[in-house]
Coordinates of C-alpha atoms in Angstrom, one line a residue:
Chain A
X2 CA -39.0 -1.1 -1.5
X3 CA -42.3 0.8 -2.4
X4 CA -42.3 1.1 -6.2
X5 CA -42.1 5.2 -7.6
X6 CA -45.3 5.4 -9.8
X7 CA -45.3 7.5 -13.0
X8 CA -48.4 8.8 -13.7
X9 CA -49.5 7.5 -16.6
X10 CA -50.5 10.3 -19.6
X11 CA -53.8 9.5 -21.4
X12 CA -52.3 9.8 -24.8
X13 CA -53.3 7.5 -27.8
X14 CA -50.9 5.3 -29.2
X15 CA -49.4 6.6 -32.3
X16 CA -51.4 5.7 -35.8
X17 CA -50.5 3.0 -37.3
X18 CA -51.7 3.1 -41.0
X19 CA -54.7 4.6 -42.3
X20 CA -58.0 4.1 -40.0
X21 CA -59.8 1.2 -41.7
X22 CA -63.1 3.7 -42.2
X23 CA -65.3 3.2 -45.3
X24 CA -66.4 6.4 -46.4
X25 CA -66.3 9.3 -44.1
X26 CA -68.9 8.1 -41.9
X27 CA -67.9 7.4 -38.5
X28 CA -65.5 9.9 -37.2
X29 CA -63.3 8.7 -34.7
X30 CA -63.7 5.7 -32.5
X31 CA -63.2 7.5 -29.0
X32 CA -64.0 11.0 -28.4
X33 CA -61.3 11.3 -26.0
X34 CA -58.2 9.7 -24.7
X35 CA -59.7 9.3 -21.7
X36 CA -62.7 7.0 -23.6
X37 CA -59.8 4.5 -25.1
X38 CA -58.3 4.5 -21.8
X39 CA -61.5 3.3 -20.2
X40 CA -61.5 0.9 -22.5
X41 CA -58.2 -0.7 -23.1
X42 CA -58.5 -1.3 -19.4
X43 CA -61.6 -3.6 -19.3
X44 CA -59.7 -5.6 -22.3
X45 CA -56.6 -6.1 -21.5
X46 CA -57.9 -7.0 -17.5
X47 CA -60.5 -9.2 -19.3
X48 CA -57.4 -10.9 -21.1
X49 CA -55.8 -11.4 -18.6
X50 CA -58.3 -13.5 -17.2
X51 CA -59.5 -11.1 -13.9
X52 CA -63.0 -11.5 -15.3
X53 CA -65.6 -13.0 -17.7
X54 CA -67.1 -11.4 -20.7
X55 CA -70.5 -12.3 -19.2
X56 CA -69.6 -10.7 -15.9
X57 CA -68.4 -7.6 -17.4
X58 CA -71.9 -7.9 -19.4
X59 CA -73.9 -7.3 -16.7
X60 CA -72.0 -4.6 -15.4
X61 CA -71.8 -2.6 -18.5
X62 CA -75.7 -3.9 -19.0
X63 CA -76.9 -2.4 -15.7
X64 CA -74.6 1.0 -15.9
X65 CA -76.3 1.2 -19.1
X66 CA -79.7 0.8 -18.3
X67 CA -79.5 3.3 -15.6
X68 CA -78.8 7.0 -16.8
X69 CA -77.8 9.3 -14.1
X70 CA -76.2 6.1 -12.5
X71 CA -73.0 8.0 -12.6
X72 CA -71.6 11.5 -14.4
X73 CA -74.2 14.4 -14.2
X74 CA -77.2 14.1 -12.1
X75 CA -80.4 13.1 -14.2
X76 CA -81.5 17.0 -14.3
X77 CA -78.4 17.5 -16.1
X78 CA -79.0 14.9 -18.7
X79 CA -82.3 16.3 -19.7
X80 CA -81.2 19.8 -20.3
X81 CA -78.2 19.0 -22.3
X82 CA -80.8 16.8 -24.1
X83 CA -83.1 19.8 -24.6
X84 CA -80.5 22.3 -25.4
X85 CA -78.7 20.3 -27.5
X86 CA -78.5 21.3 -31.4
X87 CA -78.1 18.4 -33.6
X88 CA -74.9 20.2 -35.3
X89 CA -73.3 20.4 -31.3
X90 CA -74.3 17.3 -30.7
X91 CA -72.7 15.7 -33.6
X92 CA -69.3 17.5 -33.0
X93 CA -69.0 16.8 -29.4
X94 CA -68.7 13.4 -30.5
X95 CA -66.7 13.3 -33.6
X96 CA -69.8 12.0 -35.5
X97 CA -70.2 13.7 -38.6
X98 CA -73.2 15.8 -39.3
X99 CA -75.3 14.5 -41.4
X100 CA -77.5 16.1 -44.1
X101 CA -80.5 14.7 -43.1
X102 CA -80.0 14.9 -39.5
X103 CA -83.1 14.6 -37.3
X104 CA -83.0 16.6 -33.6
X105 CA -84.1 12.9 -32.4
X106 CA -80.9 11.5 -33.4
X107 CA -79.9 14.6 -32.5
X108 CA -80.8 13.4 -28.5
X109 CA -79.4 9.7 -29.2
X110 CA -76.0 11.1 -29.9
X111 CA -76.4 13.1 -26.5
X112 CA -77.6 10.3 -25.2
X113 CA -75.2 7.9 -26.2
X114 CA -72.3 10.1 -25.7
X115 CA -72.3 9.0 -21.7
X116 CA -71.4 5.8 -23.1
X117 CA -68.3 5.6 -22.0
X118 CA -68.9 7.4 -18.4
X119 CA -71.2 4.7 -17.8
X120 CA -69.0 2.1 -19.3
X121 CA -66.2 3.2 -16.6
X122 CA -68.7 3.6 -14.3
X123 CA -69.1 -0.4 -14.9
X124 CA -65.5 -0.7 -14.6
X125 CA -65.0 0.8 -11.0
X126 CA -67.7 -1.5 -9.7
X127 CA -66.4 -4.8 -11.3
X128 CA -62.9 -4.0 -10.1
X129 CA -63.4 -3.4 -6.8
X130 CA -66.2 -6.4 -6.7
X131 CA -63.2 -8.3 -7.5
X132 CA -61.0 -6.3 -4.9
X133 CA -58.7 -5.0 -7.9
X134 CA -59.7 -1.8 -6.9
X135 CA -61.5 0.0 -4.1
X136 CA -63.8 3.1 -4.6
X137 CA -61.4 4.8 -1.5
X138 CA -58.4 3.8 -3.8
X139 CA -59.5 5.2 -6.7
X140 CA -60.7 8.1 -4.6
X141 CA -57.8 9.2 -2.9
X142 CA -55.8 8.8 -6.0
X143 CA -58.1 10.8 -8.2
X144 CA -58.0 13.4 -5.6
X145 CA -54.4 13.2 -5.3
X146 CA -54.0 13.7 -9.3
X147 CA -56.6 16.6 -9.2
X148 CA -54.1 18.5 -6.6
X149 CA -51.2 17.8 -8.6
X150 CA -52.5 18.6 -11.9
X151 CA -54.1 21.9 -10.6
X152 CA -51.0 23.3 -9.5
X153 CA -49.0 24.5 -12.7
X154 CA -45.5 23.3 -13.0
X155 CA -43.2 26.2 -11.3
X156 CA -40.3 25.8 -13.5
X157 CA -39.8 25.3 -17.0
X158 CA -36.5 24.1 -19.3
X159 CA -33.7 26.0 -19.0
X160 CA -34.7 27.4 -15.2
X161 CA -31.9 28.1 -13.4
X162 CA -32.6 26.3 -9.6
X163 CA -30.8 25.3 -6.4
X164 CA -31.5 22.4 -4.5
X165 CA -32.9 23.5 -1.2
X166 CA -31.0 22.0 2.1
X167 CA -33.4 20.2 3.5
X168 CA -33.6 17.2 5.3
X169 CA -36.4 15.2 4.5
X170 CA -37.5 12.8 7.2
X171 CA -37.6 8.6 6.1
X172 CA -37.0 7.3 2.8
X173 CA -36.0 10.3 -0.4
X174 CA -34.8 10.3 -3.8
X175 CA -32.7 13.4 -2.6
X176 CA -28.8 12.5 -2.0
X177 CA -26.8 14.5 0.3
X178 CA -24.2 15.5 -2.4
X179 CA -26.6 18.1 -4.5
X180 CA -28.1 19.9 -1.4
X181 CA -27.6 23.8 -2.3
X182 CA -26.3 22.4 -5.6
X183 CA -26.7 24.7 -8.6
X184 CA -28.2 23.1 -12.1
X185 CA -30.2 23.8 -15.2
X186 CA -33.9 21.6 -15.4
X187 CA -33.7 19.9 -18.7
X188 CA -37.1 18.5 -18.5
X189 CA -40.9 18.6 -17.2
X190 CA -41.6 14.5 -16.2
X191 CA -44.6 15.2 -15.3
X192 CA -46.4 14.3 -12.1
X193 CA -45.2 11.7 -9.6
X194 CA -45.7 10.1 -6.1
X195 CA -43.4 12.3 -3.6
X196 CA -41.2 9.4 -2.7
X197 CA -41.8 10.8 1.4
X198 CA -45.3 10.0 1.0
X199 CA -47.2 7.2 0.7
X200 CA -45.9 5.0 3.0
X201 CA -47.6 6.7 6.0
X202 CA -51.3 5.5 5.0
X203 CA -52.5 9.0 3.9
X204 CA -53.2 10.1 0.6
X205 CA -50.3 10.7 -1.3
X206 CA -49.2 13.8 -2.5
X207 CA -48.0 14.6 -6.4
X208 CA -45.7 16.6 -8.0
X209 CA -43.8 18.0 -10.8
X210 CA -40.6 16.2 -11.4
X211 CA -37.6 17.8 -13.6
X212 CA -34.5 15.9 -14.9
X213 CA -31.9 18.5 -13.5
X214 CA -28.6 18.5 -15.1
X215 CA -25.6 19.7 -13.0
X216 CA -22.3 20.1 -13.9
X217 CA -20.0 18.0 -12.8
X218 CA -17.2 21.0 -11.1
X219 CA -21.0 22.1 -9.2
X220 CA -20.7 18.9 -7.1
X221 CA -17.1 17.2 -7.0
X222 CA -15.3 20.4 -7.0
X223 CA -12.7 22.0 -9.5
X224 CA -10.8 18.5 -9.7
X225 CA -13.5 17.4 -11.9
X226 CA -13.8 17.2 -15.3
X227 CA -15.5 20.6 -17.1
X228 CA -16.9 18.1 -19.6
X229 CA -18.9 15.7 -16.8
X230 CA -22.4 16.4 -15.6
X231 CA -25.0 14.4 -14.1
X232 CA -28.6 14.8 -14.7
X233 CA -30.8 14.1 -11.7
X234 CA -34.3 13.6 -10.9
X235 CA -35.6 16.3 -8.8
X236 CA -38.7 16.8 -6.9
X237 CA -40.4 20.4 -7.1
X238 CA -40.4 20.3 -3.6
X239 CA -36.3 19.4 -3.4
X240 CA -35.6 22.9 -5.3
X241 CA -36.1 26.6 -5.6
X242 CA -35.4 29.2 -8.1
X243 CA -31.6 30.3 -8.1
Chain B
X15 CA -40.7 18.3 -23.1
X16 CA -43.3 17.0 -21.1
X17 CA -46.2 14.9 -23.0
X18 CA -48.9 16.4 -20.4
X19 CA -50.6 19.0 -20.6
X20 CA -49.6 21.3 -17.1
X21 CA -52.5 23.7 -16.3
X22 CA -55.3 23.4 -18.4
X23 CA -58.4 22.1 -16.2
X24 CA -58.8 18.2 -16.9
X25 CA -62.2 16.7 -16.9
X26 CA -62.8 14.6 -13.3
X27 CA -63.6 11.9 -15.6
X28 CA -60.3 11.8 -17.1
X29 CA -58.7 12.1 -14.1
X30 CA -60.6 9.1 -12.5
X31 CA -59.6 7.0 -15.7
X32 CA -55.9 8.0 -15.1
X33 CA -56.2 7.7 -11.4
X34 CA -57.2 3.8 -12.0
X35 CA -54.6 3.3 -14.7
X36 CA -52.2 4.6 -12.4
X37 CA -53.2 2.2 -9.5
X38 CA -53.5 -0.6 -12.1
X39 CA -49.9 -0.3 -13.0
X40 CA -48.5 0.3 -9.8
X41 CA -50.3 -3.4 -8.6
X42 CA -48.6 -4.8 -11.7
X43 CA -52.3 -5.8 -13.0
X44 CA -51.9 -3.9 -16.1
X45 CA -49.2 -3.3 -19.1
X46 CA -49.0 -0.1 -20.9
X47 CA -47.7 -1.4 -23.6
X48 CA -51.1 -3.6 -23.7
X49 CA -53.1 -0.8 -23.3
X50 CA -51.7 0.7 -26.4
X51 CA -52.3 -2.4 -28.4
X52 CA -55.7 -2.4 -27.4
X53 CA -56.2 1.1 -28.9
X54 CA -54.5 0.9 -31.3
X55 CA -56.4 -1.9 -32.8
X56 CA -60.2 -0.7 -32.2
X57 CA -58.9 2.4 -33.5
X58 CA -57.1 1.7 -36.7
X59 CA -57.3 -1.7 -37.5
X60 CA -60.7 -3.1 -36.5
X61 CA -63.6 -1.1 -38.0
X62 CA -66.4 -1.5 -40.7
X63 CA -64.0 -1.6 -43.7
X64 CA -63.4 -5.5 -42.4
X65 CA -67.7 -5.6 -42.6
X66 CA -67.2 -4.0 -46.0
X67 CA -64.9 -6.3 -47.3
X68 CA -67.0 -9.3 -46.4
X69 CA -70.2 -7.8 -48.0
X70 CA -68.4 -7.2 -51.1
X71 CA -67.6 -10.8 -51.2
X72 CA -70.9 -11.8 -50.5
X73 CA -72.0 -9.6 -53.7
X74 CA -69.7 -10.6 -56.3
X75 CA -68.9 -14.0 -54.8
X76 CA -72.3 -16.8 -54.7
X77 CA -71.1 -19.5 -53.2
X78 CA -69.4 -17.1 -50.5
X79 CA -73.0 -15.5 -49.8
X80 CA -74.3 -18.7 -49.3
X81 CA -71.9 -19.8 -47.0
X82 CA -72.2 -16.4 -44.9
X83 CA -75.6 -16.7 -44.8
X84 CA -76.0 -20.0 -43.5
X85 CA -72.9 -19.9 -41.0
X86 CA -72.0 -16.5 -40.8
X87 CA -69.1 -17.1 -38.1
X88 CA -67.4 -19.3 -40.1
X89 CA -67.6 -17.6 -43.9
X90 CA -66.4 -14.0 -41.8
X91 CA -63.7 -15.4 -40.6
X92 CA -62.4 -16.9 -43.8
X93 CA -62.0 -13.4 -44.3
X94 CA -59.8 -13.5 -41.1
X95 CA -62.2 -11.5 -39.1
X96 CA -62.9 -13.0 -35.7
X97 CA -62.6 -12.1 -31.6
X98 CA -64.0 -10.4 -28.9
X99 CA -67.3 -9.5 -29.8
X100 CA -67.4 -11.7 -32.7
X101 CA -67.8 -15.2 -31.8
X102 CA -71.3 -16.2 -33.0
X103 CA -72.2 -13.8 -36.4
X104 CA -75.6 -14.2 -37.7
X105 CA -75.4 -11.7 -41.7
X106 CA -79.2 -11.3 -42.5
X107 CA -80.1 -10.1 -46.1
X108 CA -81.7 -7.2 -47.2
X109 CA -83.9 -7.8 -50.5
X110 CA -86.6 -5.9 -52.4
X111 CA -88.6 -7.8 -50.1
X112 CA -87.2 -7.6 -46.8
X113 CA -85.4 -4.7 -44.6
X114 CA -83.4 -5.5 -41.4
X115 CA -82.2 -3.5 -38.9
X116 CA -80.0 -4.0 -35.7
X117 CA -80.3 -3.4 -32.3
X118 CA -79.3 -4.2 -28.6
X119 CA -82.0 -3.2 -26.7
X120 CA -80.6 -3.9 -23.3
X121 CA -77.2 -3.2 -23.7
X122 CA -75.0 -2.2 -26.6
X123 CA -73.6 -5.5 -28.4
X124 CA -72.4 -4.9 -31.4
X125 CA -70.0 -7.0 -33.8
X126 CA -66.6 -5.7 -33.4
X127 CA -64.3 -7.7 -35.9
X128 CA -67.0 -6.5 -38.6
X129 CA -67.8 -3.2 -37.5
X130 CA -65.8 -1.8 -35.0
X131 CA -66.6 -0.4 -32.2
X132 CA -70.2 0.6 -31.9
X133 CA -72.0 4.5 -33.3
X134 CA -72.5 6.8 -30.3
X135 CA -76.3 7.0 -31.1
X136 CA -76.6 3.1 -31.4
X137 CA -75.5 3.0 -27.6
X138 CA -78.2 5.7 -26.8
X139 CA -81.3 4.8 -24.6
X140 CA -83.7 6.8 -27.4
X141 CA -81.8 4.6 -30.5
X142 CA -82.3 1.4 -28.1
X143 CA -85.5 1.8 -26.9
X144 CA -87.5 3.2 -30.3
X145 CA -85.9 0.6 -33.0
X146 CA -87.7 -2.3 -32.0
X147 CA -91.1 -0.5 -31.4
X148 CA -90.9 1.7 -34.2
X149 CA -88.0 0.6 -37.0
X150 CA -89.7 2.9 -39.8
X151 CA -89.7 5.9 -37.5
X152 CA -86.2 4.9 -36.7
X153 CA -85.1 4.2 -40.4
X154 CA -87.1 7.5 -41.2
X155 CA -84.9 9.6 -38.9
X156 CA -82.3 8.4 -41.4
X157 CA -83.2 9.7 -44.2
X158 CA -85.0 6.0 -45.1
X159 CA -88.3 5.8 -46.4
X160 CA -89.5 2.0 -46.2
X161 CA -92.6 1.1 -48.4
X162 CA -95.0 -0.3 -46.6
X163 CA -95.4 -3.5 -48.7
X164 CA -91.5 -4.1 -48.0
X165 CA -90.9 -6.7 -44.2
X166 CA -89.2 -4.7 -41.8
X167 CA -87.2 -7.6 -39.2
X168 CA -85.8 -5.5 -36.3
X169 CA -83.2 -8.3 -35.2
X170 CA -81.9 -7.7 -31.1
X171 CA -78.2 -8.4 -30.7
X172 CA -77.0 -10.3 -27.5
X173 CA -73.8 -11.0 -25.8
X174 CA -73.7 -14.6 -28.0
X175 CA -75.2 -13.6 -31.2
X176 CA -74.5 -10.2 -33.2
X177 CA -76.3 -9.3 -36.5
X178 CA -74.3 -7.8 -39.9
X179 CA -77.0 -6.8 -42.4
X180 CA -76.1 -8.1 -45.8
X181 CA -77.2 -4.2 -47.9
X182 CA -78.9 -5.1 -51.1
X183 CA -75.9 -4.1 -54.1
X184 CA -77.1 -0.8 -55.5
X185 CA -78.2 -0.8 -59.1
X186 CA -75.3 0.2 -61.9
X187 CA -72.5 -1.3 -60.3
X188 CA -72.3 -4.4 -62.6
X189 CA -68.6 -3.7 -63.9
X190 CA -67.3 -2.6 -60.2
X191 CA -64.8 -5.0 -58.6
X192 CA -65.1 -6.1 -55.4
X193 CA -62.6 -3.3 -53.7
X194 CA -64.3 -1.0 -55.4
X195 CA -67.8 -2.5 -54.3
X196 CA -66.6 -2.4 -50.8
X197 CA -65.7 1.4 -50.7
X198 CA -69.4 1.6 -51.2
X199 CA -70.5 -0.2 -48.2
X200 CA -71.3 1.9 -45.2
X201 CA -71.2 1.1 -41.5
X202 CA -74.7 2.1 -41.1
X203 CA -75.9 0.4 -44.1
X204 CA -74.5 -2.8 -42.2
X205 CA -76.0 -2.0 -39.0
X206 CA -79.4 -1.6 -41.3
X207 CA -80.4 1.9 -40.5
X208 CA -79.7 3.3 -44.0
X209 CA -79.5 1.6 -47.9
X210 CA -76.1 2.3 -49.9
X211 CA -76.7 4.7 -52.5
X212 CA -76.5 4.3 -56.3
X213 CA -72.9 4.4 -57.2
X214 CA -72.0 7.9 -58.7
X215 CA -70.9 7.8 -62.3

């Protein structure tokens, strides 16, 4: 059975005491979720043994050593090297300003702000070096997510919806018994894999799923209890406004 | 409600990292619960308080200082500071005599247990390339005036050896203990781009 895939959300891991920071130098370790995501994944792949440190060294070494290898071409870099004021700069980071702050370390905070770009940039080409991941993998799903993601979630908490009477072709998540059901979505999951998808080689399609809740009378009939309900997992594509 | 965020444009580079997280769990290669350990630590538990801590023993503590200086692997992780990134710790000292300053020329190694993860501008190409050519210029740019009688050793970090910069204790700080010594050690001070200034009365 092909496995339903939540995407994951890039969100941070709540705190857990204080952040060990002398001083208030420093700001935050990653500038964005996306940053720690980057690089809990070349740790915990590394622990699990997929790779070596060195070998991950000379990925990240060579990313590293050549700007514009990925990100914004090189014509790019320069400008926002240029343009940049040290006080922009030092925000866009999360690195404090600092009193006595020079425009050159001004352009090293630009500079090293790709960090992380090129450190993922390192990532994609180790993994799929070590056939974890292929560029047309990563691809397709990227481009997949960017659909999904694009396209605003069409009903909220509380919507009032109908499950449409369809009849999806090969394997659903949508039983018989709630076609042109009536219930209330309870809840935004998020993006998922269309569970019709997939399976035919092409890129797979995303959407919205809501946790549905119908009452109980909707779907067995009067003999059931006015106290039962079910709450389902519906596909924005299994439902339309009632 | 929802924890994403429906809607709002989302960086392509975000959206690749998720993309591959997303393929990473679905091959079973990855945890998430892994994932958030391994934030969670560089973020809040790892950092340059741990490097703080050691140079504050080094300070008030000899025999300490003498066994960090001449295996500084081994006196660190007395401390209980040790890992990835950590393995082979060389702690240099800063004296009236001598300034050192830090830094990885080809790639960004930097000592993690100690420090944390590394300053945006010490993974930079102009920070990389310009400290071990010009260190004054460098430890100018931070507010750092080096006489010139005073050494300057620009040390370059590897993937097997990484550099902590012991800071020379600032003057007037005779009756501080050593929690209070370490509150005035800073990252960059350990990295050896700036000096720790005079504690304020």
């Amino acid at each position: 059975m092909r496995k339903i895939l939540k995407v994951p959300a890039l969100d941070m891991p709540s705190r857990q005491g204080a952040a060990a920071l002398p001083r208030d130098e420093g700001g935050p370790v990653f500038a964005e979720p996306w940053q720690a995501h980057a690089f809990a994944i070349v740790m915990a792949l590394y622990e699990e043994g997929h790779y070596t440190w060195a070998e991950w060294d000379d990925y990240l070494g060579h990313a590293i050593d050549s700007p514009g290898y990925y990100g914004p071409a090189d014509g790019d870099h320069r400008s926002r090297a240029e343009t940049a004021s040290a006080k922009d700069a030092g925000h866009a980071d999360g690195e404090p300003v600092r009193p006595n702050f020079s425009p050159w370390i001004a352009a090293c905070l630009d500079d090293g702000s790709r960090y992380f770009d090129r450190w993922l940039s390192a990532c994609e080409k180790l993994l799929a070096s070590k056939g974890l991941v292929t560029e047309e993998e990563l691809d397709d799903r990227t481009a997949a997510l960017a659909a999904a993601e694009g396209a605003a979630p069409r009903f909220a908490c509380g919507d009032r919806i109908v499950v449409r009477n369809i009849d999806p072709v090969g394997h659903t998540h949508l039983p018989l018994y709630l076609r042109g059901k009536n219930g209330i979505v309870q809840r935004d999951h998020g993006v998922l894999i269309v569970p019709e998808t997939g399976d035919h080689g092409g890129s797979e399609k995303l959407q919205h799923v809501y946790s549905v809740r119908f009452a109980a009378r909707e779907i067995w009939g009067a003999d059931a209890s006015d106290r039962n309900s079910l709450h389902f997992n519906v596909w924005d594509n299994y439902m339309d406004p009632a | 409600m929802s924890t994403e965020t429906h809607g709002t444009p989302k960086s392509n580079t975000a959206l690749r990292v998720k993309a591959l997280e997303s393929l990473l769990l679905e091959k079973g290669l990855i945890d998430p619960a892994a994932l958030d350990e391994v934030i969670d630590t560089y973020e809040n538990k790892i950092g340059p308080k741990n490097g703080a801590k050691v140079v504050a023993r080094a300070w008030t503590d000899p025999e300490y200082k003498k066994r960090l200086l001449t295996d500084g692997s081994a006196a660190i992780a007395e401390l209980g500071y040790s890992g990835v990134q950590g393995e082979d710790m060389v702690v240099v000292e800063n004296t009236p005599e001598v300034h050192n300053i830090v830094v990885c020329t080809l790639c960004s190694c930097f000592p993690w247990p100690t420090l944390g993860l590394p300053p945006v501008w010490y993974k930079s190409a102009p920070y990389r390339s310009r400290a071990a050519i010009d260190p004054r210029g460098v430890l100018r740019e931070f507010g750092v005036n080096i006489p010139e009688g005073v050494e300057v050793r620009v040390w370059d970090s590897n993937a097997e050896l990484r550099y902590l910069v012991l800071p020379e204790r600032p003057p007037a700080t005779e009756g501080m203990s050593e929690a209070e010594l370490a509150a005035l050690v800073t990252r960059d001070s350990m990295i050896g781009v700036t000096k720790i200034e005079p504690a304020k009365k």
